[in-house]
């Protein structure tokens, strides 16, 4: 069983940076990890994912070049560094985990955190 807890969300201004963390209980070194987000009235959408070793990453086009995902398997923690934030990045950000390979759809992820709110003001 894997439990995920996100932290680091908050209220920032456009152009600012923020780093989210996702702490996992249980050994997740063989799990692919991902970040998704959900804005009010919208479906949950893929943001980025990282392979178990950290060697492979994938990003949604909307965040490519601004967001960076990383992981520290010794600490069972995944990070999302968000730079040049825009108002359209406002959403609840969720951490997710699945065994083995990365994926980019909600239904492919087995474990989810409770989410952390990110609000970007213009």
Short mmCIF file of N, CA and C in Angstrom, two decimals:
data_model
loop_
_atom_site.label_atom_id
_atom_site.label_comp_id
_atom_site.label_asym_id
_atom_site.label_seq_id
_atom_site.Cartn_x
_atom_site.Cartn_y
_atom_site.Cartn_z
N UNK A 1 0.84 -1.18 0.00
CA UNK A 1 0.00 0.00 0.00
C UNK A 1 0.88 1.24 0.00
N UNK A 2 0.54 2.20 -0.83
CA UNK A 2 1.28 3.45 -0.95
C UNK A 2 0.37 4.60 -0.55
N UNK A 3 0.87 5.48 0.29
CA UNK A 3 0.15 6.70 0.64
C UNK A 3 0.98 7.89 0.21
N UNK A 4 0.32 8.87 -0.35
CA UNK A 4 0.99 10.05 -0.89
C UNK A 4 0.47 11.31 -0.21
N UNK A 5 1.37 12.20 0.17
CA UNK A 5 0.99 13.45 0.80
C UNK A 5 1.70 14.60 0.10
N UNK A 6 0.92 15.49 -0.50
CA UNK A 6 1.48 16.65 -1.19
C UNK A 6 1.61 17.83 -0.22
N UNK A 7 2.55 18.70 -0.52
CA UNK A 7 2.72 19.93 0.23
C UNK A 7 3.39 20.96 -0.66
N UNK A 8 3.35 22.22 -0.20
CA UNK A 8 4.06 23.26 -0.91
C UNK A 8 3.19 24.20 -1.72
N UNK A 9 1.90 23.94 -1.77
CA UNK A 9 1.02 24.82 -2.51
C UNK A 9 0.85 26.16 -1.82
N UNK A 10 0.23 27.10 -2.53
CA UNK A 10 0.01 28.41 -1.94
C UNK A 10 -0.46 29.41 -2.96
N UNK A 11 -0.49 30.66 -2.53
CA UNK A 11 -0.91 31.78 -3.38
C UNK A 11 0.32 32.55 -3.80
N UNK A 12 0.51 32.68 -5.11
CA UNK A 12 1.66 33.42 -5.64
C UNK A 12 1.18 34.33 -6.76
N UNK A 13 2.08 35.21 -7.21
CA UNK A 13 1.77 36.10 -8.31
C UNK A 13 2.31 35.53 -9.62
N UNK A 14 1.74 35.97 -10.70
CA UNK A 14 2.20 35.54 -12.02
C UNK A 14 3.70 35.84 -12.16
N UNK A 15 4.43 34.86 -12.68
CA UNK A 15 5.86 34.99 -12.84
C UNK A 15 6.67 34.42 -11.70
N UNK A 16 6.02 34.14 -10.59
CA UNK A 16 6.71 33.58 -9.43
C UNK A 16 6.98 32.10 -9.62
N UNK A 17 7.72 31.55 -8.66
CA UNK A 17 8.03 30.12 -8.65
C UNK A 17 7.48 29.48 -7.39
N UNK A 18 7.30 28.16 -7.48
CA UNK A 18 6.79 27.39 -6.36
C UNK A 18 7.30 25.97 -6.51
N UNK A 19 7.60 25.31 -5.40
CA UNK A 19 8.01 23.91 -5.46
C UNK A 19 7.06 23.06 -4.64
N UNK A 20 6.48 22.09 -5.28
CA UNK A 20 5.62 21.14 -4.60
C UNK A 20 6.41 19.89 -4.25
N UNK A 21 6.02 19.26 -3.14
CA UNK A 21 6.63 18.00 -2.74
C UNK A 21 5.54 16.95 -2.57
N UNK A 22 5.92 15.72 -2.81
CA UNK A 22 5.02 14.59 -2.60
C UNK A 22 5.79 13.53 -1.83
N UNK A 23 5.43 13.35 -0.59
CA UNK A 23 6.08 12.37 0.26
C UNK A 23 5.29 11.07 0.23
N UNK A 24 5.99 9.99 -0.04
CA UNK A 24 5.34 8.68 -0.14
C UNK A 24 5.68 7.81 1.05
N UNK A 25 4.68 7.14 1.56
CA UNK A 25 4.93 6.11 2.56
C UNK A 25 4.97 4.78 1.84
N UNK A 26 5.86 3.92 2.25
CA UNK A 26 6.05 2.70 1.49
C UNK A 26 7.14 2.92 0.46
N UNK A 27 7.68 1.83 -0.03
CA UNK A 27 8.79 1.94 -0.96
C UNK A 27 8.27 2.19 -2.37
N UNK A 28 8.58 3.34 -2.90
CA UNK A 28 8.10 3.71 -4.23
C UNK A 28 9.22 3.78 -5.25
N UNK A 29 10.37 3.23 -4.92
CA UNK A 29 11.51 3.33 -5.83
C UNK A 29 11.26 2.60 -7.15
N UNK A 30 10.30 1.67 -7.17
CA UNK A 30 9.97 0.98 -8.42
C UNK A 30 8.67 1.47 -9.03
N UNK A 31 8.21 2.61 -8.58
CA UNK A 31 6.97 3.19 -9.07
C UNK A 31 7.26 4.39 -9.95
N UNK A 32 6.51 4.51 -11.02
CA UNK A 32 6.48 5.76 -11.75
C UNK A 32 5.61 6.73 -10.96
N UNK A 33 6.01 8.00 -10.98
CA UNK A 33 5.28 9.02 -10.25
C UNK A 33 4.84 10.11 -11.22
N UNK A 34 3.78 10.81 -10.84
CA UNK A 34 3.27 11.84 -11.74
C UNK A 34 2.59 12.94 -10.95
N UNK A 35 2.44 14.07 -11.63
CA UNK A 35 1.63 15.17 -11.13
C UNK A 35 0.49 15.41 -12.11
N UNK A 36 -0.69 15.56 -11.56
CA UNK A 36 -1.86 15.98 -12.32
C UNK A 36 -2.40 17.24 -11.65
N UNK A 37 -3.30 17.92 -12.35
CA UNK A 37 -3.94 19.09 -11.75
C UNK A 37 -5.39 19.16 -12.20
N UNK A 38 -6.18 19.82 -11.36
CA UNK A 38 -7.60 19.98 -11.67
C UNK A 38 -8.04 21.37 -11.28
N UNK A 39 -8.46 22.13 -12.29
CA UNK A 39 -9.00 23.46 -12.07
C UNK A 39 -10.50 23.36 -11.85
N UNK A 40 -11.09 24.38 -11.22
CA UNK A 40 -12.54 24.35 -10.95
C UNK A 40 -13.34 24.17 -12.23
N UNK A 41 -14.25 23.20 -12.21
CA UNK A 41 -15.11 22.97 -13.36
C UNK A 41 -14.46 22.23 -14.51
N UNK A 42 -13.23 21.78 -14.32
CA UNK A 42 -12.51 21.09 -15.40
C UNK A 42 -12.12 19.68 -14.94
N UNK A 43 -11.82 18.85 -15.92
CA UNK A 43 -11.35 17.51 -15.61
C UNK A 43 -9.90 17.54 -15.13
N UNK A 44 -9.54 16.50 -14.39
CA UNK A 44 -8.16 16.38 -13.96
C UNK A 44 -7.28 16.12 -15.19
N UNK A 45 -6.15 16.83 -15.26
CA UNK A 45 -5.29 16.72 -16.43
C UNK A 45 -3.86 16.40 -16.06
N UNK A 46 -3.21 15.72 -16.97
CA UNK A 46 -1.81 15.35 -16.80
C UNK A 46 -0.91 16.57 -16.85
N UNK A 47 0.08 16.59 -15.95
CA UNK A 47 1.08 17.66 -15.94
C UNK A 47 2.46 17.09 -16.31
N UNK A 48 2.92 16.10 -15.56
CA UNK A 48 4.24 15.54 -15.80
C UNK A 48 4.37 14.19 -15.10
N UNK A 49 5.32 13.39 -15.60
CA UNK A 49 5.58 12.10 -14.97
C UNK A 49 7.08 11.80 -15.02
N UNK A 50 7.51 10.93 -14.12
CA UNK A 50 8.91 10.54 -14.04
C UNK A 50 8.99 9.04 -13.78
N UNK A 51 9.95 8.41 -14.44
CA UNK A 51 10.12 6.97 -14.28
C UNK A 51 10.71 6.64 -12.91
N UNK A 52 10.70 5.37 -12.56
CA UNK A 52 11.17 4.95 -11.24
C UNK A 52 12.63 5.33 -11.00
N UNK A 53 13.43 5.27 -12.04
CA UNK A 53 14.85 5.61 -11.88
C UNK A 53 15.11 7.10 -12.00
N UNK A 54 14.13 7.83 -12.52
CA UNK A 54 14.31 9.26 -12.74
C UNK A 54 14.90 9.60 -14.08
N UNK A 55 15.19 8.58 -14.89
CA UNK A 55 15.88 8.82 -16.16
C UNK A 55 14.95 9.30 -17.26
N UNK A 56 13.66 9.06 -17.11
CA UNK A 56 12.69 9.45 -18.14
C UNK A 56 11.63 10.36 -17.55
N UNK A 57 11.39 11.46 -18.25
CA UNK A 57 10.33 12.38 -17.84
C UNK A 57 9.49 12.76 -19.05
N UNK A 58 8.24 13.12 -18.80
CA UNK A 58 7.35 13.58 -19.84
C UNK A 58 6.56 14.75 -19.27
N UNK A 59 6.24 15.70 -20.16
CA UNK A 59 5.54 16.90 -19.73
C UNK A 59 4.38 17.22 -20.66
N UNK A 60 3.34 17.80 -20.09
CA UNK A 60 2.29 18.37 -20.92
C UNK A 60 2.86 19.58 -21.64
N UNK A 61 2.37 19.84 -22.84
CA UNK A 61 2.87 20.97 -23.63
C UNK A 61 2.70 22.29 -22.88
N UNK A 62 1.65 22.39 -22.10
CA UNK A 62 1.34 23.65 -21.43
C UNK A 62 2.36 24.01 -20.34
N UNK A 63 3.15 23.05 -19.88
CA UNK A 63 4.11 23.34 -18.80
C UNK A 63 5.55 23.10 -19.24
N UNK A 64 5.73 22.58 -20.43
CA UNK A 64 7.08 22.25 -20.90
C UNK A 64 7.95 23.50 -20.91
N UNK A 65 9.15 23.38 -20.34
CA UNK A 65 10.06 24.50 -20.27
C UNK A 65 9.88 25.36 -19.03
N UNK A 66 8.79 25.16 -18.31
CA UNK A 66 8.54 25.95 -17.09
C UNK A 66 8.55 25.07 -15.83
N UNK A 67 8.07 23.87 -15.95
CA UNK A 67 7.99 22.94 -14.81
C UNK A 67 9.05 21.85 -14.94
N UNK A 68 9.55 21.40 -13.80
CA UNK A 68 10.52 20.31 -13.77
C UNK A 68 10.15 19.33 -12.67
N UNK A 69 10.05 18.06 -13.04
CA UNK A 69 9.79 17.01 -12.07
C UNK A 69 11.10 16.32 -11.71
N UNK A 70 11.24 15.95 -10.45
CA UNK A 70 12.43 15.22 -10.00
C UNK A 70 12.02 14.32 -8.84
N UNK A 71 12.90 13.42 -8.48
CA UNK A 71 12.60 12.52 -7.37
C UNK A 71 13.88 12.18 -6.61
N UNK A 72 13.68 11.89 -5.32
CA UNK A 72 14.75 11.44 -4.46
C UNK A 72 14.29 10.13 -3.85
N UNK A 73 14.71 9.03 -4.41
CA UNK A 73 14.22 7.73 -3.95
C UNK A 73 14.68 7.40 -2.54
N UNK A 74 15.78 7.96 -2.12
CA UNK A 74 16.24 7.73 -0.74
C UNK A 74 15.27 8.35 0.26
N UNK A 75 14.60 9.41 -0.16
CA UNK A 75 13.64 10.10 0.71
C UNK A 75 12.19 9.77 0.35
N UNK A 76 12.00 8.92 -0.65
CA UNK A 76 10.64 8.59 -1.11
C UNK A 76 9.83 9.85 -1.40
N UNK A 77 10.45 10.79 -2.08
CA UNK A 77 9.82 12.09 -2.34
C UNK A 77 9.98 12.47 -3.80
N UNK A 78 8.91 13.04 -4.33
CA UNK A 78 8.91 13.57 -5.69
C UNK A 78 8.65 15.07 -5.60
N UNK A 79 9.29 15.81 -6.48
CA UNK A 79 9.18 17.28 -6.45
C UNK A 79 8.63 17.78 -7.78
N UNK A 80 7.98 18.92 -7.71
CA UNK A 80 7.57 19.63 -8.92
C UNK A 80 7.99 21.09 -8.77
N UNK A 81 9.02 21.44 -9.50
CA UNK A 81 9.48 22.84 -9.51
C UNK A 81 8.71 23.58 -10.59
N UNK A 82 8.00 24.61 -10.19
CA UNK A 82 7.17 25.37 -11.13
C UNK A 82 7.70 26.79 -11.22
N UNK A 83 8.14 27.18 -12.39
CA UNK A 83 8.67 28.52 -12.63
C UNK A 83 7.76 29.26 -13.60
N UNK A 84 7.91 30.57 -13.61
CA UNK A 84 7.14 31.41 -14.54
C UNK A 84 5.65 31.06 -14.49
N UNK A 85 5.13 31.01 -13.30
CA UNK A 85 3.74 30.61 -13.13
C UNK A 85 2.78 31.60 -13.78
N UNK A 86 1.69 31.05 -14.29
CA UNK A 86 0.66 31.83 -14.96
C UNK A 86 -0.68 31.63 -14.24
N UNK A 87 -1.59 32.57 -14.39
CA UNK A 87 -2.92 32.38 -13.76
C UNK A 87 -3.59 31.08 -14.19
N UNK A 88 -3.35 30.65 -15.41
CA UNK A 88 -3.98 29.40 -15.89
C UNK A 88 -3.37 28.15 -15.26
N UNK A 89 -2.33 28.31 -14.47
CA UNK A 89 -1.77 27.18 -13.71
C UNK A 89 -2.53 26.96 -12.40
N UNK A 90 -3.45 27.86 -12.08
CA UNK A 90 -4.23 27.72 -10.86
C UNK A 90 -5.05 26.43 -10.89
N UNK A 91 -4.87 25.61 -9.85
CA UNK A 91 -5.54 24.31 -9.79
C UNK A 91 -5.16 23.62 -8.48
N UNK A 92 -5.84 22.54 -8.21
CA UNK A 92 -5.39 21.62 -7.18
C UNK A 92 -4.44 20.64 -7.85
N UNK A 93 -3.26 20.50 -7.29
CA UNK A 93 -2.24 19.62 -7.85
C UNK A 93 -2.20 18.31 -7.07
N UNK A 94 -2.26 17.21 -7.82
CA UNK A 94 -2.28 15.88 -7.22
C UNK A 94 -1.04 15.09 -7.61
N UNK A 95 -0.51 14.38 -6.66
CA UNK A 95 0.57 13.43 -6.88
C UNK A 95 -0.05 12.05 -7.10
N UNK A 96 0.55 11.27 -7.99
CA UNK A 96 0.02 9.94 -8.27
C UNK A 96 1.17 8.96 -8.48
N UNK A 97 0.89 7.68 -8.24
CA UNK A 97 1.92 6.64 -8.39
C UNK A 97 1.33 5.40 -9.04
N UNK A 98 2.17 4.73 -9.79
CA UNK A 98 1.77 3.45 -10.38
C UNK A 98 3.01 2.58 -10.52
N UNK A 99 2.84 1.27 -10.43
CA UNK A 99 4.01 0.40 -10.58
C UNK A 99 4.59 0.48 -11.99
N UNK A 100 5.86 0.38 -12.09
CA UNK A 100 6.59 0.21 -13.34
C UNK A 100 6.53 1.46 -14.23
N UNK A 101 5.98 1.35 -15.43
CA UNK A 101 6.18 2.37 -16.46
C UNK A 101 5.36 3.63 -16.23
N UNK A 102 5.85 4.73 -16.81
CA UNK A 102 5.12 5.99 -16.75
C UNK A 102 3.85 5.90 -17.59
N UNK A 103 2.93 6.81 -17.30
CA UNK A 103 1.68 6.90 -18.04
C UNK A 103 1.17 8.33 -17.92
N UNK A 104 0.22 8.69 -18.79
CA UNK A 104 -0.23 10.07 -18.78
C UNK A 104 -1.74 10.23 -18.61
N UNK A 105 -2.45 9.15 -18.31
CA UNK A 105 -3.89 9.26 -18.10
C UNK A 105 -4.24 8.96 -16.65
N UNK A 106 -5.31 9.59 -16.19
CA UNK A 106 -5.75 9.44 -14.80
C UNK A 106 -6.02 7.98 -14.46
N UNK A 107 -6.71 7.27 -15.34
CA UNK A 107 -7.15 5.91 -15.03
C UNK A 107 -6.00 4.93 -14.87
N UNK A 108 -4.81 5.29 -15.34
CA UNK A 108 -3.67 4.37 -15.25
C UNK A 108 -2.94 4.45 -13.92
N UNK A 109 -3.29 5.41 -13.10
CA UNK A 109 -2.61 5.57 -11.82
C UNK A 109 -3.42 4.98 -10.68
N UNK A 110 -2.75 4.22 -9.86
CA UNK A 110 -3.42 3.46 -8.81
C UNK A 110 -3.51 4.22 -7.49
N UNK A 111 -2.51 5.02 -7.20
CA UNK A 111 -2.46 5.72 -5.90
C UNK A 111 -2.45 7.23 -6.11
N UNK A 112 -3.19 7.91 -5.22
CA UNK A 112 -3.35 9.36 -5.33
C UNK A 112 -3.21 10.02 -3.97
N UNK A 113 -2.65 11.24 -3.98
CA UNK A 113 -2.64 12.06 -2.79
C UNK A 113 -3.93 12.86 -2.68
N UNK A 114 -4.00 13.68 -1.64
CA UNK A 114 -5.23 14.45 -1.40
C UNK A 114 -5.24 15.77 -2.15
N UNK A 115 -4.10 16.18 -2.66
CA UNK A 115 -4.00 17.40 -3.45
C UNK A 115 -3.54 18.60 -2.64
N UNK A 116 -2.94 19.55 -3.33
CA UNK A 116 -2.53 20.81 -2.73
C UNK A 116 -2.90 21.95 -3.67
N UNK A 117 -3.45 23.01 -3.12
CA UNK A 117 -3.97 24.11 -3.93
C UNK A 117 -2.84 25.05 -4.35
N UNK A 118 -2.81 25.37 -5.63
CA UNK A 118 -1.91 26.39 -6.16
C UNK A 118 -2.78 27.46 -6.81
N UNK A 119 -2.59 28.69 -6.36
CA UNK A 119 -3.35 29.81 -6.91
C UNK A 119 -2.37 30.86 -7.39
N UNK A 120 -2.51 31.24 -8.66
CA UNK A 120 -1.62 32.23 -9.27
C UNK A 120 -2.45 33.46 -9.63
N UNK A 121 -2.13 34.57 -9.01
CA UNK A 121 -2.86 35.80 -9.28
C UNK A 121 -2.17 36.59 -10.38
N UNK A 122 -2.97 37.33 -11.12
CA UNK A 122 -2.42 38.11 -12.24
C UNK A 122 -1.97 39.49 -11.81
#
